[in-house]
Amino acid sequence: MLKWALGTMSGTSLDGVDAAMVLTDGERIAEFGESRYRPYSAAEREVLRAALGQWDGPAVEAAARVTEDAHAELLAGFRGADLIGFHGQTLAHDPGGRGTLQAGSGERLARLLGVPVAWDFRTEDVRLGGQGAPLAPFFHFAAARWTQETRPVAFLNLGGVGNLTWLDPRYPGPEAAGALLAFDTGPANAPVNDLMAARLGRVQDDEGALAAMGRVDEGVIDMVLRQDFFARTPPKSLDRNDFHSVLGLVDHLSDADACATLTALIAATVAAGMTHTPEPVERLLVTGGGRHNGTLMRMLADRTALEVRPVEHVGLDGDMLEAQAFAYLAVRVARGLALSSPMTTGVPHPAPGGRISG
Ligand SMILES: Nc1ncnc2c1ncn2[C@@H]1O[C@H](COP(=O)(O)OP(=O)(O)OP(=O)(O)O)[C@@H](O)[C@H]1O
Ligand SMILES: CC(=O)N[C@H]1[C@@H]2OC[C@@H](O2)[C@@H](O)[C@@H]1O[C@H](C)C(=O)O
């Protein structure tokens, strides 16, 4: 049965909360609905930042309250949702070790809003031995069907971290062996943002203007690409700060050259990632904030030799795709359908997950 699901995402860049409605039965997308964004205030962001990398304690509790309250405020403005898909704010991610932590209680949110909430999407996958991420790929499969793709295509999400979904829409469904391959490609905007903050007191390199003025140090790029992560066969996932050390590698460069190098590094890691895909694609559909960075988009086209387009090119909304993904996944949770597979998170078999409160 079709349901209007309201999905949310608050990404690793800690900018705010996205929310979007999708009409779906958890298999096909029937319609995309209203979407809204609520930025975190500077004070809220500090509370979240103070809890990054922690697993419990007062800082995590405070971050959970901020996350729930911000979501409750945003979601209260929507009408007609049958079900909410609440991702929560990722504070720590260590699938091979301590697990994965998305702050915020779906139980409290369900109480505040009076609508059932699907949440805790990643824990079960990690418990079964998967990476717990990325989870958007099953939705990407449905989105490719919605855009009537007939050939293999790749979605690239450029948030704080980069992640790539290769898919073949000719398979019967996303859980079919061979339909998908997905993995985190490497650091994306996080190091560029960190550089801009540290050197210039700015939050990001708007439109890639600074990177466009610099020269890329290929030696730095070669050095980073030699790390084991890039040769490792997917699935694989990253924590936001796993590649924080790359900042130290551009210390000797001018602001513009450092920025150009970290931006080219994103493109180079994506190109390295593309070598793992089962079949070539002609087109890379880019979602997430990085698609606004024109310099990065040019570098991606150069280094992958593919046609690189924002997802708007096929009628999707690159600011809301992840929120829509968790709307779609919420209905899959409600139906007990798989959220992940061996080729998306490395879980041993296609596996349901998440829980429902309210
Ligand atoms: N106009 C722009 N010019 C340059 N970069 C931009 C622009 N808009 C957004 N970005 C980059 O995109 C980032 C935000 O991307 P996005 O919202 O997709 O991240 P996220 O969802 O928080 O991360 P993740 O997907 O890793 O969880 C910003 O921090 C910035 O680096
Ligand atoms: C643990 C976690 O929250 N991971 C996020 C993060 O942001 C991008 C990348 O790292 C991806 O693995 C994932 O998010 C997307 C929405 C996903 O699960 O598909």
Short mmCIF file of C-alpha atoms and ligand atoms in Angstrom, two decimals:
data_model
loop_
_atom_site.label_atom_id
_atom_site.label_comp_id
_atom_site.label_asym_id
_atom_site.label_seq_id
_atom_site.Cartn_x
_atom_site.Cartn_y
_atom_site.Cartn_z
CA MET A 1 0.00 0.00 0.00
CA LEU A 2 1.26 3.47 -0.83
CA LYS A 3 2.11 5.73 2.12
CA TRP A 4 3.24 9.31 2.45
CA ALA A 5 6.52 8.97 4.31
CA LEU A 6 8.42 11.96 5.67
CA GLY A 7 12.16 11.35 5.66
CA THR A 8 14.91 13.32 7.34
CA MET A 9 18.66 13.69 7.06
CA SER A 10 21.10 15.73 9.09
CA GLY A 11 24.44 15.10 7.44
CA THR A 12 28.03 15.02 8.59
CA SER A 13 28.61 18.70 7.75
CA LEU A 14 26.28 19.65 10.67
CA ASP A 15 24.60 22.38 8.61
CA GLY A 16 21.02 21.46 9.47
CA VAL A 17 18.10 19.12 8.89
CA ASP A 18 16.50 18.25 5.54
CA ALA A 19 13.02 16.76 5.43
CA ALA A 20 11.06 15.51 2.41
CA MET A 21 7.85 13.65 1.66
CA VAL A 22 7.71 10.63 -0.66
CA LEU A 23 4.66 8.62 -1.68
CA THR A 24 5.86 5.02 -1.84
CA ASP A 25 5.13 1.40 -1.00
CA GLY A 26 8.82 0.89 -0.21
CA GLU A 27 9.41 -0.61 -3.65
CA ARG A 28 8.51 1.99 -6.22
CA ILE A 29 8.38 5.75 -5.89
CA ALA A 30 4.92 7.03 -6.84
CA GLU A 31 5.44 10.73 -6.18
CA PHE A 32 7.79 13.21 -4.54
CA GLY A 33 6.15 15.73 -2.19
CA GLU A 34 6.96 18.81 -0.15
CA SER A 35 10.43 19.37 1.32
CA ARG A 36 11.90 21.80 3.83
CA TYR A 37 15.22 22.63 5.45
CA ARG A 38 16.00 23.92 8.92
CA PRO A 39 19.58 25.05 9.61
CA TYR A 40 21.08 24.34 13.00
CA SER A 41 21.79 27.54 14.91
CA ALA A 42 25.43 28.28 15.77
CA ALA A 43 24.73 27.25 19.38
CA GLU A 44 23.11 23.96 18.32
CA ARG A 45 26.00 23.22 16.01
CA GLU A 46 28.47 23.68 18.85
CA VAL A 47 26.55 21.17 20.98
CA LEU A 48 26.66 18.64 18.13
CA ARG A 49 30.31 19.31 17.35
CA ALA A 50 31.24 18.81 21.02
CA ALA A 51 29.77 15.29 20.87
CA LEU A 52 31.43 14.15 17.60
CA GLY A 53 33.41 10.97 18.05
CA GLN A 54 31.85 10.19 21.44
CA TRP A 55 29.68 7.17 22.21
CA ASP A 56 27.98 8.14 25.49
CA GLY A 57 27.98 10.67 28.30
CA PRO A 58 26.52 14.14 28.80
CA ALA A 59 27.76 15.58 25.48
CA VAL A 60 26.00 12.80 23.57
CA GLU A 61 22.82 13.27 25.61
CA ALA A 62 22.86 17.01 24.87
CA ALA A 63 23.42 16.34 21.15
CA ALA A 64 20.50 13.91 21.13
CA ARG A 65 18.16 16.55 22.64
CA VAL A 66 19.29 19.18 20.10
CA THR A 67 18.76 16.70 17.26
CA GLU A 68 15.27 15.69 18.44
CA ASP A 69 14.15 19.28 19.10
CA ALA A 70 15.36 20.57 15.73
CA HIS A 71 13.63 17.69 13.95
CA ALA A 72 10.40 18.12 15.95
CA GLU A 73 10.29 21.82 15.06
CA LEU A 74 10.83 21.19 11.34
CA LEU A 75 8.55 18.16 11.04
CA ALA A 76 5.66 19.82 12.89
CA GLY A 77 5.22 22.03 9.79
CA PHE A 78 4.32 19.06 7.54
CA ARG A 79 0.80 17.70 7.11
CA GLY A 80 -0.35 14.28 6.00
CA ALA A 81 2.62 12.05 6.86
CA ASP A 82 1.69 8.42 7.61
CA LEU A 83 5.18 7.60 8.81
CA ILE A 84 8.42 9.43 9.61
CA GLY A 85 11.89 8.17 8.69
CA PHE A 86 14.30 9.65 11.24
CA HIS A 87 17.99 9.13 10.46
CA GLY A 88 19.40 11.01 13.46
CA GLN A 89 22.73 12.80 13.71
CA THR A 90 25.72 10.54 13.19
CA LEU A 91 28.21 11.22 15.98
CA ALA A 92 30.50 8.23 15.61
CA HIS A 93 30.92 5.41 13.11
CA ASP A 94 33.23 2.43 13.69
CA PRO A 95 31.45 -0.59 12.19
CA GLY A 96 34.34 -2.99 12.79
CA GLY A 97 34.68 -1.86 16.41
CA ARG A 98 32.28 0.01 18.65
CA GLY A 99 29.46 0.21 16.12
CA THR A 100 27.65 3.25 14.78
CA LEU A 101 25.85 6.01 16.64
CA GLN A 102 23.08 8.23 15.33
CA ALA A 103 21.98 10.61 18.08
CA GLY A 104 18.31 11.24 18.76
CA SER A 105 15.45 9.06 19.96
CA GLY A 106 12.71 8.15 17.50
CA GLU A 107 10.59 7.24 20.49
CA ARG A 108 10.63 10.81 21.81
CA LEU A 109 10.02 12.19 18.32
CA ALA A 110 7.00 9.91 17.85
CA ARG A 111 5.63 11.15 21.20
CA LEU A 112 6.20 14.79 20.29
CA LEU A 113 4.66 14.52 16.81
CA GLY A 114 2.01 11.84 17.25
CA VAL A 115 3.18 10.03 14.09
CA PRO A 116 4.96 6.62 13.99
CA VAL A 117 8.71 6.97 13.52
CA ALA A 118 11.05 4.50 11.81
CA TRP A 119 14.59 4.99 13.14
CA ASP A 120 17.88 3.38 14.17
CA PHE A 121 18.44 2.33 10.55
CA ARG A 122 22.10 1.28 10.82
CA THR A 123 22.52 -0.77 14.03
CA GLU A 124 21.11 -4.07 12.78
CA ASP A 125 23.27 -4.02 9.65
CA VAL A 126 26.40 -3.49 11.77
CA ARG A 127 25.27 -6.20 14.22
CA LEU A 128 25.07 -8.61 11.28
CA GLY A 129 28.59 -7.70 10.19
CA GLY A 130 27.80 -4.98 7.61
CA GLN A 131 29.27 -1.48 7.43
CA GLY A 132 25.91 0.10 8.37
CA ALA A 133 26.46 2.54 5.47
CA PRO A 134 25.75 3.65 2.86
CA LEU A 135 21.99 3.04 3.05
CA ALA A 136 20.80 5.35 0.29
CA PRO A 137 21.60 2.80 -2.50
CA PHE A 138 18.29 0.89 -2.29
CA PHE A 139 16.55 4.23 -2.74
CA HIS A 140 18.90 5.15 -5.61
CA PHE A 141 17.73 2.00 -7.37
CA ALA A 142 14.09 3.11 -7.03
CA ALA A 143 15.04 6.65 -8.08
CA ALA A 144 16.71 5.32 -11.25
CA ARG A 145 13.53 3.44 -12.06
CA TRP A 146 11.56 6.66 -11.42
CA THR A 147 13.79 8.56 -13.87
CA GLN A 148 13.36 5.68 -16.33
CA GLU A 149 17.05 4.85 -16.63
CA THR A 150 17.52 1.77 -18.78
CA ARG A 151 21.31 1.33 -18.46
CA PRO A 152 23.74 1.16 -15.53
CA VAL A 153 24.17 4.53 -13.89
CA ALA A 154 26.11 5.92 -10.92
CA PHE A 155 24.96 8.29 -8.21
CA LEU A 156 27.69 10.19 -6.43
CA ASN A 157 26.86 11.92 -3.15
CA LEU A 158 29.32 14.66 -2.23
CA GLY A 159 28.68 15.64 1.37
CA GLY A 160 31.33 15.66 4.09
CA VAL A 161 32.28 12.19 2.89
CA GLY A 162 31.78 10.95 -0.68
CA ASN A 163 29.72 7.90 -1.52
CA LEU A 164 29.02 6.19 -4.79
CA THR A 165 26.18 3.92 -5.87
CA TRP A 166 26.54 1.95 -9.08
CA LEU A 167 23.31 0.32 -10.16
CA ASP A 168 21.75 -1.61 -12.99
CA PRO A 169 18.02 -0.79 -13.21
CA ARG A 170 17.35 -3.89 -15.31
CA TYR A 171 17.51 -6.16 -12.24
CA PRO A 172 14.15 -6.99 -10.62
CA GLY A 173 14.91 -5.16 -7.37
CA PRO A 174 17.70 -3.61 -5.29
CA GLU A 175 18.32 -6.75 -3.23
CA ALA A 176 19.05 -8.87 -6.32
CA ALA A 177 22.69 -9.97 -6.50
CA GLY A 178 24.37 -7.79 -9.14
CA ALA A 179 21.86 -4.90 -9.03
CA LEU A 180 24.00 -2.62 -6.89
CA LEU A 181 27.49 -1.82 -5.74
CA ALA A 182 27.92 0.99 -3.23
CA PHE A 183 30.64 2.35 -1.01
CA ASP A 184 32.19 5.46 0.46
CA THR A 185 34.75 6.85 -2.00
CA GLY A 186 36.83 8.92 0.40
CA PRO A 187 36.88 12.34 1.96
CA ALA A 188 34.73 14.88 0.10
CA ASN A 189 33.90 18.40 1.30
CA ALA A 190 35.02 17.88 4.91
CA PRO A 191 38.74 18.58 4.35
CA VAL A 192 37.99 21.54 2.04
CA ASN A 193 35.66 23.02 4.68
CA ASP A 194 38.23 22.38 7.42
CA LEU A 195 40.91 24.13 5.36
CA MET A 196 38.67 27.13 4.67
CA ALA A 197 37.79 27.38 8.37
CA ALA A 198 41.37 27.05 9.60
CA ARG A 199 43.01 29.42 7.11
CA LEU A 200 40.31 31.93 6.17
CA GLY A 201 37.59 31.63 8.82
CA ARG A 202 35.07 30.66 6.15
CA VAL A 203 32.68 27.70 6.09
CA GLN A 204 33.26 26.49 2.53
CA ASP A 205 34.89 27.35 -0.80
CA ASP A 206 31.84 28.96 -2.44
CA GLU A 207 31.32 27.56 -5.95
CA GLY A 208 34.95 26.38 -5.87
CA ALA A 209 36.20 29.93 -6.53
CA LEU A 210 39.40 29.58 -4.48
CA ALA A 211 40.18 26.11 -5.86
CA ALA A 212 39.80 27.50 -9.38
CA MET A 213 42.70 29.89 -8.73
CA GLY A 214 45.12 27.29 -7.41
CA ARG A 215 47.50 24.69 -8.81
CA VAL A 216 47.04 21.04 -7.86
CA ASP A 217 49.96 19.30 -6.16
CA GLU A 218 49.76 15.86 -7.78
CA GLY A 219 52.38 14.50 -5.36
CA VAL A 220 49.94 14.95 -2.47
CA ILE A 221 47.20 13.21 -4.42
CA ASP A 222 49.43 10.25 -5.31
CA MET A 223 50.46 9.94 -1.67
CA VAL A 224 46.86 9.82 -0.41
CA LEU A 225 45.75 7.38 -3.12
CA ARG A 226 48.46 4.96 -1.99
CA GLN A 227 46.56 4.40 1.28
CA ASP A 228 45.02 0.90 1.53
CA PHE A 229 41.45 2.20 1.70
CA PHE A 230 41.33 3.05 -2.03
CA ALA A 231 42.49 -0.33 -3.33
CA ARG A 232 40.23 -2.22 -0.92
CA THR A 233 37.35 -4.00 -2.63
CA PRO A 234 33.97 -2.48 -1.69
CA PRO A 235 31.74 -2.35 0.29
CA LYS A 236 33.56 0.02 2.67
CA SER A 237 32.56 3.05 4.69
CA LEU A 238 34.23 5.97 6.45
CA ASP A 239 33.81 8.19 9.46
CA ARG A 240 33.81 11.97 8.82
CA ASN A 241 37.28 12.48 10.24
CA ASP A 242 38.98 9.34 8.93
CA PHE A 243 40.96 11.44 6.45
CA HIS A 244 41.44 14.48 8.64
CA SER A 245 45.21 13.97 8.34
CA VAL A 246 45.19 15.01 4.66
CA LEU A 247 45.05 18.61 5.87
CA GLY A 248 48.62 18.24 7.15
CA LEU A 249 49.76 17.25 3.64
CA VAL A 250 48.88 20.65 2.19
CA ASP A 251 50.42 22.75 4.99
CA HIS A 252 53.25 23.86 2.72
CA LEU A 253 50.92 25.12 -0.03
CA SER A 254 49.33 28.54 -0.52
CA ASP A 255 45.63 28.87 0.32
CA ALA A 256 44.59 28.55 -3.33
CA ASP A 257 46.95 25.64 -4.11
CA ALA A 258 45.94 23.81 -0.93
CA CYS A 259 42.27 24.27 -1.76
CA ALA A 260 42.77 23.18 -5.38
CA THR A 261 44.67 20.10 -4.21
CA LEU A 262 42.03 19.02 -1.67
CA THR A 263 39.31 19.61 -4.26
CA ALA A 264 41.17 17.58 -6.89
CA LEU A 265 41.67 14.89 -4.25
CA ILE A 266 37.89 14.43 -4.09
CA ALA A 267 37.76 13.93 -7.86
CA ALA A 268 40.77 11.61 -7.82
CA THR A 269 39.27 9.39 -5.10
CA VAL A 270 36.01 9.16 -7.05
CA ALA A 271 37.96 8.18 -10.19
CA ALA A 272 39.77 5.53 -8.10
CA GLY A 273 36.37 4.35 -6.85
CA MET A 274 34.99 4.03 -10.38
CA THR A 275 37.59 1.35 -11.12
CA HIS A 276 35.69 -0.94 -8.72
CA THR A 277 32.36 -0.77 -10.58
CA PRO A 278 31.20 -3.99 -12.30
CA GLU A 279 30.46 -2.26 -15.59
CA PRO A 280 31.30 1.19 -16.89
CA VAL A 281 28.69 3.93 -16.86
CA GLU A 282 28.43 6.87 -19.20
CA ARG A 283 27.05 9.29 -16.68
CA LEU A 284 27.79 10.26 -13.11
CA LEU A 285 24.77 11.85 -11.41
CA VAL A 286 25.96 14.05 -8.58
CA THR A 287 23.97 14.83 -5.47
CA GLY A 288 24.83 16.61 -2.20
CA GLY A 289 26.40 20.01 -1.60
CA GLY A 290 29.51 19.30 -3.67
CA ARG A 291 27.53 19.58 -6.89
CA HIS A 292 27.42 23.36 -6.32
CA ASN A 293 31.20 23.50 -6.56
CA GLY A 294 31.85 24.16 -10.26
CA THR A 295 35.58 23.58 -9.96
CA LEU A 296 34.98 20.19 -8.39
CA MET A 297 32.46 19.24 -11.09
CA ARG A 298 35.03 20.13 -13.78
CA MET A 299 37.75 18.15 -12.04
CA LEU A 300 35.40 15.16 -11.75
CA ALA A 301 34.69 15.22 -15.48
CA ASP A 302 38.46 15.46 -16.22
CA ARG A 303 39.54 12.69 -13.86
CA THR A 304 36.72 10.20 -14.55
CA ALA A 305 36.33 10.96 -18.27
CA LEU A 306 32.56 10.68 -17.74
CA GLU A 307 29.63 12.98 -18.33
CA VAL A 308 29.16 14.57 -14.89
CA ARG A 309 25.75 16.10 -14.13
CA PRO A 310 23.87 17.23 -11.05
CA VAL A 311 20.88 14.94 -10.36
CA GLU A 312 18.61 17.83 -11.33
CA HIS A 313 19.52 16.85 -14.91
CA VAL A 314 17.23 13.81 -14.52
CA GLY A 315 14.56 15.64 -12.50
CA LEU A 316 15.72 14.74 -8.97
CA ASP A 317 16.43 17.15 -6.09
CA GLY A 318 20.07 17.01 -5.03
CA ASP A 319 19.42 18.87 -1.78
CA MET A 320 16.77 16.41 -0.67
CA LEU A 321 17.81 13.03 -2.07
CA GLU A 322 19.09 11.70 1.27
CA ALA A 323 15.99 12.85 3.17
CA GLN A 324 13.87 11.20 0.47
CA ALA A 325 15.98 8.06 0.86
CA PHE A 326 15.06 7.78 4.54
CA ALA A 327 11.37 8.34 3.71
CA TYR A 328 11.57 5.42 1.28
CA LEU A 329 13.54 3.28 3.74
CA ALA A 330 11.02 4.04 6.53
CA VAL A 331 8.32 2.28 4.51
CA ARG A 332 10.69 -0.62 3.92
CA VAL A 333 11.26 -0.84 7.69
CA ALA A 334 7.47 -0.90 8.23
CA ARG A 335 7.14 -3.72 5.69
CA GLY A 336 10.14 -5.69 6.96
CA LEU A 337 11.91 -5.36 3.59
CA ALA A 338 15.70 -5.37 3.27
CA LEU A 339 17.57 -2.06 3.64
CA SER A 340 20.99 -3.33 2.58
CA SER A 341 22.75 -6.18 0.83
CA PRO A 342 26.21 -7.74 0.52
CA MET A 343 27.02 -5.25 -2.26
CA THR A 344 25.91 -2.10 -0.42
CA THR A 345 27.09 -2.53 3.17
CA GLY A 346 28.74 -5.95 3.05
CA VAL A 347 26.06 -7.48 5.26
CA PRO A 348 26.13 -11.28 4.68
CA HIS A 349 22.61 -11.38 3.14
CA PRO A 350 19.97 -8.79 2.21
CA ALA A 351 18.80 -7.64 5.61
CA PRO A 352 15.89 -5.71 7.11
CA GLY A 353 16.69 -3.25 9.88
CA GLY A 354 15.48 -0.22 11.79
CA ARG A 355 12.67 -0.11 14.32
CA ILE A 356 9.35 1.66 14.64
CA SER A 357 8.13 3.70 17.62
CA GLY A 358 4.66 5.13 18.12
N1 LIG B 1 27.66 26.72 -3.21
C1 LIG B 1 28.58 25.86 -2.77
N2 LIG B 1 29.85 25.95 -3.19
C2 LIG B 1 30.79 25.10 -2.75
N3 LIG B 1 30.55 24.08 -1.90
C3 LIG B 1 29.30 23.93 -1.46
C4 LIG B 1 28.24 24.79 -1.87
N4 LIG B 1 27.11 24.38 -1.26
C5 LIG B 1 27.44 23.32 -0.50
N5 LIG B 1 28.76 23.04 -0.61
C6 LIG B 1 29.53 21.99 0.08
O1 LIG B 1 28.66 20.93 0.40
C7 LIG B 1 28.67 20.69 1.81
C8 LIG B 1 27.32 20.24 2.28
O2 LIG B 1 26.96 19.11 1.58
P1 LIG B 1 25.77 18.18 2.06
O3 LIG B 1 24.70 19.02 2.61
O4 LIG B 1 25.49 17.24 0.96
O5 LIG B 1 26.51 17.43 3.25
P2 LIG B 1 25.96 16.49 4.36
O6 LIG B 1 24.62 15.93 3.93
O7 LIG B 1 26.03 17.21 5.64
O8 LIG B 1 27.07 15.36 4.36
P3 LIG B 1 27.01 13.76 4.24
O9 LIG B 1 26.27 13.44 2.97
O10 LIG B 1 28.44 13.41 4.20
O11 LIG B 1 26.33 13.32 5.48
C9 LIG B 1 29.09 22.02 2.43
O12 LIG B 1 29.66 21.82 3.69
C10 LIG B 1 30.08 22.53 1.39
O13 LIG B 1 31.34 21.97 1.58
C1 LIG B 2 27.48 6.55 9.23
C2 LIG B 2 26.89 7.63 8.39
O1 LIG B 2 26.05 8.39 8.83
N1 LIG B 2 27.32 7.69 7.13
C3 LIG B 2 26.83 8.66 6.17
C4 LIG B 2 27.92 9.66 5.85
O2 LIG B 2 27.47 10.63 4.90
C5 LIG B 2 27.78 10.15 3.59
C6 LIG B 2 28.41 8.81 3.83
O3 LIG B 2 28.97 9.00 5.15
C7 LIG B 2 27.36 7.66 3.92
O4 LIG B 2 28.04 6.49 4.24
C8 LIG B 2 26.30 7.91 4.99
O5 LIG B 2 25.16 8.57 4.56
C9 LIG B 2 24.38 8.26 3.45
C10 LIG B 2 23.11 9.07 3.49
C11 LIG B 2 23.96 6.80 3.30
O6 LIG B 2 23.83 6.08 4.27
O7 LIG B 2 23.69 6.43 2.16
#
